[in-house]
Amino acid sequence: MTKTYTHFINGEHFTGSSNRFGDVYNPTLGKVSAQVPFANQDDVDKALAAAEAAFPAWAATSVLQRSRIMARYTQLLYEHQPELAELVSSEHGKVFEDAMGSVLRGIEVAEFASGIPQLQKGEFSDGVSGGIDLYSMRKPLGVCVGITPFNFPAMIPLWMACMAIACGNTVVIKPSEKDPGCPLRLAELFVEAGGPKGVFNVINGDKEAVDVLLTDERVKAVSFVGSTPIAKEVYKTATAHGKRCQAMGGAKNHMLILPDADLEDVANALMGAAYGSAGERCMAISVGVCVGDEVADKLVELLKPRVKALKIGPSHERGLEMGPLVTREHREKVMNYIQMGVEEGADLVVDGRNFTLPGYENGFFLGGSLFDNVKPHMRSYQEEIFGPVLQLVRVKTFEEGLALATEHPYGNGTSIFTRNGAAARTYADKVEVGMVGINVPIPVPLAFYSFGGWKQSAFGDHNQYGQEAVRFYTKVKTVTARWSEKTLATDFSIPTLK
Ligand code: NAD
């Protein structure tokens, strides 16, 4: 018996009235595990009405109280981390240990958000002129919307919801229709932590729901994470309707490998960064840029047996390196890119397309693939594959490698492996990419920094989480206050302070 999910509005489960449903799969089994309702305009309206009604009281809740609720929420999330990870892994397909890590990276944002009394402070300048003080406040915006992708069903809803809510906003999260189980549980736990009803709502659905969220005047800000074409559209529509919008898109993350790098270290780093979570991470390293043929030849020699021997299996089992991909369609898409790479003339060193797992023949499994001699003009290099496929590009110099990552349309993350501090520093300084790792493969910043790419990887201002999120989820009010014994003189010029 498959379960049927609901929406979560005003602290309660709500079936919705659309009678349209989508299938949620268990990717290991390749079977439908649940049905998820696709909201219509009325359902979305109900969620927005609840969020709007809850806003005044929540915005007026003292910052300490908001902080305490966030701290209790953090505690509950830690207690439920294994349960949340099971949900992630059963609907997304990433292996349990990886799912645990991804939940933790979300909890860290809840933990950071519980420091909101410090984060949301304004500024104060006393005595800027006779009896005049100048100060600023950071006020919440109102109803904020989060639209999230399939690949991090705990972490990304938590990035958005925790920061928006801690700042005094109410939220409506529209999760990916592929794995809605975890976001629904996150909203339930917020209420269990003492969060008021209507502050954290979840509406499930597809484009129909998103279109209402992007155009309804009650929505003040939209945070989106997903693929670049949809990010662009969301940004265009939301801003055209007067909303603040940050829209994070796809990626193609390069690792530059210099001849002085420890290649054992590089191979270890690449295995996890390219094939972990079956490559379905926006910070996965999908391109290894080798400076010199010697580096490339040695790396192929090191990687080939390891890619062939990847421990792939059911996402619920422990001790594995890779689970299945999220859906049959996504697996198909990745396989098409592999075929494209072959037809474009790249060398397919390891072909993961024929992988099957005995007993799980219907699962959406794919083996790891490794390409060598990929050229920058190839479409399979220009576009995001989002699967367990690593492409090696050979360049002659550091400068050529730096130019590759800089000129690629995407600019989410990148890393450099070297023992040369000056080269690493130049790379970090010059590369046109938002997040850089030095001898670190996946430079996802911690919760007290912030996450965001450049170029086609992000549209709009401000990053996810960190102080940047406080800027995104608040508007500044500045007050000039005069408390003086002296009489105010009339002045027809623009006020200037002496
Ligand atoms: P997606 O763009 O297909 O979907 C993202 C969200 O948009 C989902 O909630 C989906 O329901 C909704 N959506 C899909 N089509 C829509 C449409 N036509 N109109 C309105 N809404 C629509 O992305 P995905 O496949 O779920 O996620 C994978 C993508 O997300 C990859 O490209 C990956 O790189 C990217 N990603 C980026 C980051 C980042 O921070 N830059 C992080 C994680 C994932």
Tab-separated table of N, CA and C in Angstrom, residues 11-94:
chain	number	residue	atom	x	y	z
A	11	GLY	N	-0.309	24.398	10.683
A	11	GLY	CA	-0.034	23.376	11.690
A	11	GLY	C	-0.811	22.084	11.500
A	12	GLU	N	-1.494	21.944	10.366
A	12	GLU	CA	-2.290	20.727	10.159
A	12	GLU	C	-2.091	20.150	8.765
A	13	HIS	N	-2.320	18.847	8.686
A	13	HIS	CA	-2.263	18.211	7.375
A	13	HIS	C	-3.524	18.564	6.594
A	14	PHE	N	-3.347	18.802	5.326
A	14	PHE	CA	-4.470	19.224	4.494
A	14	PHE	C	-4.371	18.478	3.167
A	15	THR	N	-5.452	17.790	2.820
A	15	THR	CA	-5.439	16.924	1.635
A	15	THR	C	-5.361	17.727	0.342
A	16	GLY	N	-5.987	18.887	0.325
A	16	GLY	CA	-6.028	19.667	-0.919
A	16	GLY	C	-7.246	19.300	-1.740
A	17	SER	N	-7.530	20.144	-2.718
A	17	SER	CA	-8.778	19.941	-3.471
A	17	SER	C	-8.532	19.722	-4.953
A	18	SER	N	-7.266	19.536	-5.341
A	18	SER	CA	-6.997	19.511	-6.793
A	18	SER	C	-7.299	18.171	-7.437
A	19	ASN	N	-7.172	17.102	-6.650
A	19	ASN	CA	-7.299	15.761	-7.223
A	19	ASN	C	-6.257	15.436	-8.284
A	20	ARG	N	-5.189	16.177	-8.270
A	20	ARG	CA	-4.042	15.855	-9.141
A	20	ARG	C	-2.936	15.347	-8.234
A	21	PHE	N	-2.306	14.272	-8.609
A	21	PHE	CA	-1.265	13.667	-7.771
A	21	PHE	C	-0.048	13.299	-8.620
A	22	GLY	N	1.106	13.254	-7.965
A	22	GLY	CA	2.319	12.768	-8.623
A	22	GLY	C	2.828	11.541	-7.889
A	23	ASP	N	3.645	10.754	-8.575
A	23	ASP	CA	4.217	9.557	-7.960
A	23	ASP	C	5.549	9.886	-7.297
A	24	VAL	N	5.732	9.391	-6.084
A	24	VAL	CA	7.030	9.474	-5.414
A	24	VAL	C	7.598	8.059	-5.446
A	25	TYR	N	8.867	7.942	-5.826
A	25	TYR	CA	9.458	6.607	-5.983
A	25	TYR	C	10.410	6.252	-4.852
A	26	ASN	N	10.562	4.963	-4.629
A	26	ASN	CA	11.716	4.458	-3.904
A	26	ASN	C	12.715	4.066	-4.999
A	27	PRO	N	13.771	4.872	-5.188
A	27	PRO	CA	14.668	4.655	-6.334
A	27	PRO	C	15.433	3.335	-6.260
A	28	THR	N	15.619	2.812	-5.057
A	28	THR	CA	16.316	1.529	-4.937
A	28	THR	C	15.485	0.403	-5.557
A	29	LEU	N	14.175	0.482	-5.301
A	29	LEU	CA	13.288	-0.569	-5.801
A	29	LEU	C	12.718	-0.238	-7.185
A	30	GLY	N	12.781	1.059	-7.519
A	30	GLY	CA	12.172	1.478	-8.784
A	30	GLY	C	10.658	1.414	-8.732
A	31	LYS	N	10.132	1.513	-7.508
A	31	LYS	CA	8.673	1.367	-7.336
A	31	LYS	C	8.086	2.625	-6.739
A	32	VAL	N	6.808	2.883	-7.042
A	32	VAL	CA	6.116	4.023	-6.432
A	32	VAL	C	5.940	3.730	-4.946
A	33	SER	N	6.330	4.705	-4.111
A	33	SER	CA	6.171	4.493	-2.671
A	33	SER	C	5.106	5.400	-2.074
A	34	ALA	N	4.753	6.450	-2.784
A	34	ALA	CA	3.743	7.377	-2.256
A	34	ALA	C	3.166	8.213	-3.389
A	35	GLN	N	2.058	8.837	-3.059
A	35	GLN	CA	1.435	9.802	-3.973
A	35	GLN	C	1.549	11.166	-3.307
A	36	VAL	N	1.827	12.177	-4.108
A	36	VAL	CA	1.904	13.524	-3.539
A	36	VAL	C	0.881	14.428	-4.257
A	37	PRO	N	0.098	15.164	-3.480
A	37	PRO	CA	-0.896	16.013	-4.142
A	37	PRO	C	-0.241	17.208	-4.829
A	38	PHE	N	-0.769	17.597	-5.961
A	38	PHE	CA	-0.310	18.789	-6.680
A	38	PHE	C	-1.331	19.894	-6.425
A	39	ALA	N	-0.913	20.909	-5.712
A	39	ALA	CA	-1.846	21.957	-5.282
A	39	ALA	C	-2.408	22.740	-6.466
A	40	ASN	N	-3.651	23.146	-6.329
A	40	ASN	CA	-4.231	24.092	-7.285
A	40	ASN	C	-4.230	25.486	-6.632
A	41	GLN	N	-4.810	26.428	-7.343
A	41	GLN	CA	-4.815	27.816	-6.850
A	41	GLN	C	-5.456	27.933	-5.461
A	42	ASP	N	-6.552	27.200	-5.242
A	42	ASP	CA	-7.243	27.292	-3.946
A	42	ASP	C	-6.367	26.769	-2.807
A	43	ASP	N	-5.663	25.676	-3.084
A	43	ASP	CA	-4.796	25.101	-2.044
A	43	ASP	C	-3.669	26.067	-1.688
A	44	VAL	N	-3.068	26.652	-2.724
A	44	VAL	CA	-1.968	27.600	-2.475
A	44	VAL	C	-2.515	28.809	-1.722
A	45	ASP	N	-3.698	29.217	-2.118
A	45	ASP	CA	-4.331	30.364	-1.462
A	45	ASP	C	-4.500	30.110	0.040
A	46	LYS	N	-4.882	28.887	0.368
A	46	LYS	CA	-5.072	28.526	1.774
A	46	LYS	C	-3.731	28.618	2.544
A	47	ALA	N	-2.668	28.165	1.900
A	47	ALA	CA	-1.350	28.217	2.548
A	47	ALA	C	-0.902	29.671	2.736
A	48	LEU	N	-1.120	30.471	1.709
A	48	LEU	CA	-0.699	31.878	1.804
A	48	LEU	C	-1.540	32.626	2.840
A	49	ALA	N	-2.825	32.287	2.889
A	49	ALA	CA	-3.693	32.948	3.877
A	49	ALA	C	-3.234	32.611	5.296
A	50	ALA	N	-2.859	31.343	5.512
A	50	ALA	CA	-2.385	30.938	6.843
A	50	ALA	C	-1.089	31.658	7.194
A	51	ALA	N	-0.182	31.724	6.228
A	51	ALA	CA	1.109	32.384	6.479
A	51	ALA	C	0.910	33.876	6.721
A	52	GLU	N	0.004	34.456	5.960
A	52	GLU	CA	-0.241	35.900	6.124
A	52	GLU	C	-0.881	36.192	7.486
A	53	ALA	N	-1.806	35.314	7.891
A	53	ALA	CA	-2.489	35.530	9.177
A	53	ALA	C	-1.528	35.361	10.356
A	54	ALA	N	-0.575	34.453	10.186
A	54	ALA	CA	0.362	34.194	11.301
A	54	ALA	C	1.452	35.259	11.408
A	55	PHE	N	1.622	36.028	10.341
A	55	PHE	CA	2.768	36.943	10.303
A	55	PHE	C	2.780	38.025	11.401
A	56	PRO	N	1.692	38.777	11.623
A	56	PRO	CA	1.821	39.891	12.585
A	56	PRO	C	2.257	39.426	13.978
A	57	ALA	N	1.663	38.346	14.455
A	57	ALA	CA	2.014	37.896	15.811
A	57	ALA	C	3.450	37.371	15.858
A	58	TRP	N	3.840	36.669	14.794
A	58	TRP	CA	5.210	36.120	14.786
A	58	TRP	C	6.250	37.247	14.671
A	59	ALA	N	5.940	38.235	13.838
A	59	ALA	CA	6.873	39.361	13.682
A	59	ALA	C	6.997	40.130	15.002
A	60	ALA	N	5.906	40.108	15.787
A	60	ALA	CA	5.923	40.846	17.057
A	60	ALA	C	6.472	39.997	18.206
A	61	THR	N	6.732	38.734	17.936
A	61	THR	CA	7.310	37.856	18.980
A	61	THR	C	8.748	38.307	19.247
A	62	SER	N	9.093	38.386	20.510
A	62	SER	CA	10.417	38.944	20.820
A	62	SER	C	11.519	38.103	20.188
A	63	VAL	N	12.606	38.756	19.889
A	63	VAL	CA	13.702	38.062	19.211
A	63	VAL	C	14.261	36.931	20.081
A	64	LEU	N	14.194	37.105	21.400
A	64	LEU	CA	14.662	36.035	22.287
A	64	LEU	C	13.755	34.818	22.199
A	65	GLN	N	12.455	35.085	22.131
A	65	GLN	CA	11.488	33.994	22.035
A	65	GLN	C	11.669	33.232	20.714
A	66	ARG	N	11.877	33.995	19.640
A	66	ARG	CA	12.111	33.349	18.334
A	66	ARG	C	13.391	32.497	18.407
A	67	SER	N	14.369	33.033	19.089
A	67	SER	CA	15.635	32.314	19.230
A	67	SER	C	15.441	31.017	20.028
A	68	ARG	N	14.633	31.096	21.106
A	68	ARG	CA	14.428	29.893	21.935
A	68	ARG	C	13.696	28.805	21.156
A	69	ILE	N	12.698	29.234	20.369
A	69	ILE	CA	11.966	28.237	19.565
A	69	ILE	C	12.926	27.594	18.561
A	70	MET	N	13.782	28.411	17.966
A	70	MET	CA	14.738	27.872	16.991
A	70	MET	C	15.716	26.927	17.690
A	71	ALA	N	16.083	27.233	18.920
A	71	ALA	CA	17.006	26.352	19.652
A	71	ALA	C	16.316	25.016	19.973
A	72	ARG	N	15.036	25.092	20.355
A	72	ARG	CA	14.303	23.836	20.627
A	72	ARG	C	14.144	23.032	19.333
A	73	TYR	N	13.895	23.756	18.245
A	73	TYR	CA	13.753	23.101	16.940
A	73	TYR	C	15.071	22.394	16.577
A	74	THR	N	16.177	23.078	16.810
A	74	THR	CA	17.494	22.485	16.527
A	74	THR	C	17.650	21.168	17.294
A	75	GLN	N	17.284	21.225	18.575
A	75	GLN	CA	17.412	20.052	19.425
A	75	GLN	C	16.567	18.888	18.888
A	76	LEU	N	15.317	19.205	18.525
A	76	LEU	CA	14.426	18.161	17.986
A	76	LEU	C	14.966	17.592	16.672
A	77	LEU	N	15.518	18.480	15.854
A	77	LEU	CA	16.070	18.015	14.576
A	77	LEU	C	17.229	17.051	14.822
A	78	TYR	N	18.082	17.377	15.793
A	78	TYR	CA	19.172	16.446	16.125
A	78	TYR	C	18.607	15.098	16.563
A	79	GLU	N	17.570	15.144	17.419
A	79	GLU	CA	16.979	13.884	17.895
A	79	GLU	C	16.399	13.067	16.742
A	80	HIS	N	15.878	13.776	15.729
A	80	HIS	CA	15.223	13.077	14.612
A	80	HIS	C	16.139	12.917	13.396
A	81	GLN	N	17.411	13.221	13.574
A	81	GLN	CA	18.317	13.180	12.414
A	81	GLN	C	18.298	11.821	11.691
A	82	PRO	N	18.372	10.682	12.418
A	82	PRO	CA	18.345	9.404	11.694
A	82	PRO	C	17.023	9.171	10.950
A	83	GLU	N	15.928	9.559	11.591
A	83	GLU	CA	14.616	9.383	10.934
A	83	GLU	C	14.539	10.235	9.652
A	84	LEU	N	15.027	11.478	9.757
A	84	LEU	CA	14.997	12.362	8.582
A	84	LEU	C	15.907	11.813	7.486
A	85	ALA	N	17.062	11.283	7.911
A	85	ALA	CA	18.000	10.732	6.928
A	85	ALA	C	17.398	9.508	6.223
A	86	GLU	N	16.651	8.701	6.972
A	86	GLU	CA	15.983	7.536	6.350
A	86	GLU	C	15.010	8.011	5.275
A	87	LEU	N	14.266	9.069	5.612
A	87	LEU	CA	13.310	9.615	4.647
A	87	LEU	C	14.017	10.121	3.392
A	88	VAL	N	15.115	10.856	3.620
A	88	VAL	CA	15.877	11.391	2.485
A	88	VAL	C	16.361	10.239	1.620
A	89	SER	N	16.960	9.255	2.272
A	89	SER	CA	17.571	8.198	1.485
A	89	SER	C	16.522	7.319	0.798
A	90	SER	N	15.356	7.145	1.426
A	90	SER	CA	14.349	6.275	0.782
A	90	SER	C	13.677	6.943	-0.415
A	91	GLU	N	13.636	8.281	-0.454
A	91	GLU	CA	12.972	8.938	-1.597
A	91	GLU	C	13.964	9.527	-2.593
A	92	HIS	N	15.146	9.906	-2.103
A	92	HIS	CA	16.151	10.469	-3.008
A	92	HIS	C	17.068	9.380	-3.561
A	93	GLY	N	17.455	8.441	-2.698
A	93	GLY	CA	18.338	7.353	-3.141
A	93	GLY	C	19.761	7.488	-2.647
A	94	LYS	N	20.088	8.645	-2.005
A	94	LYS	CA	21.471	8.731	-1.521
A	94	LYS	C	21.643	7.795	-0.330
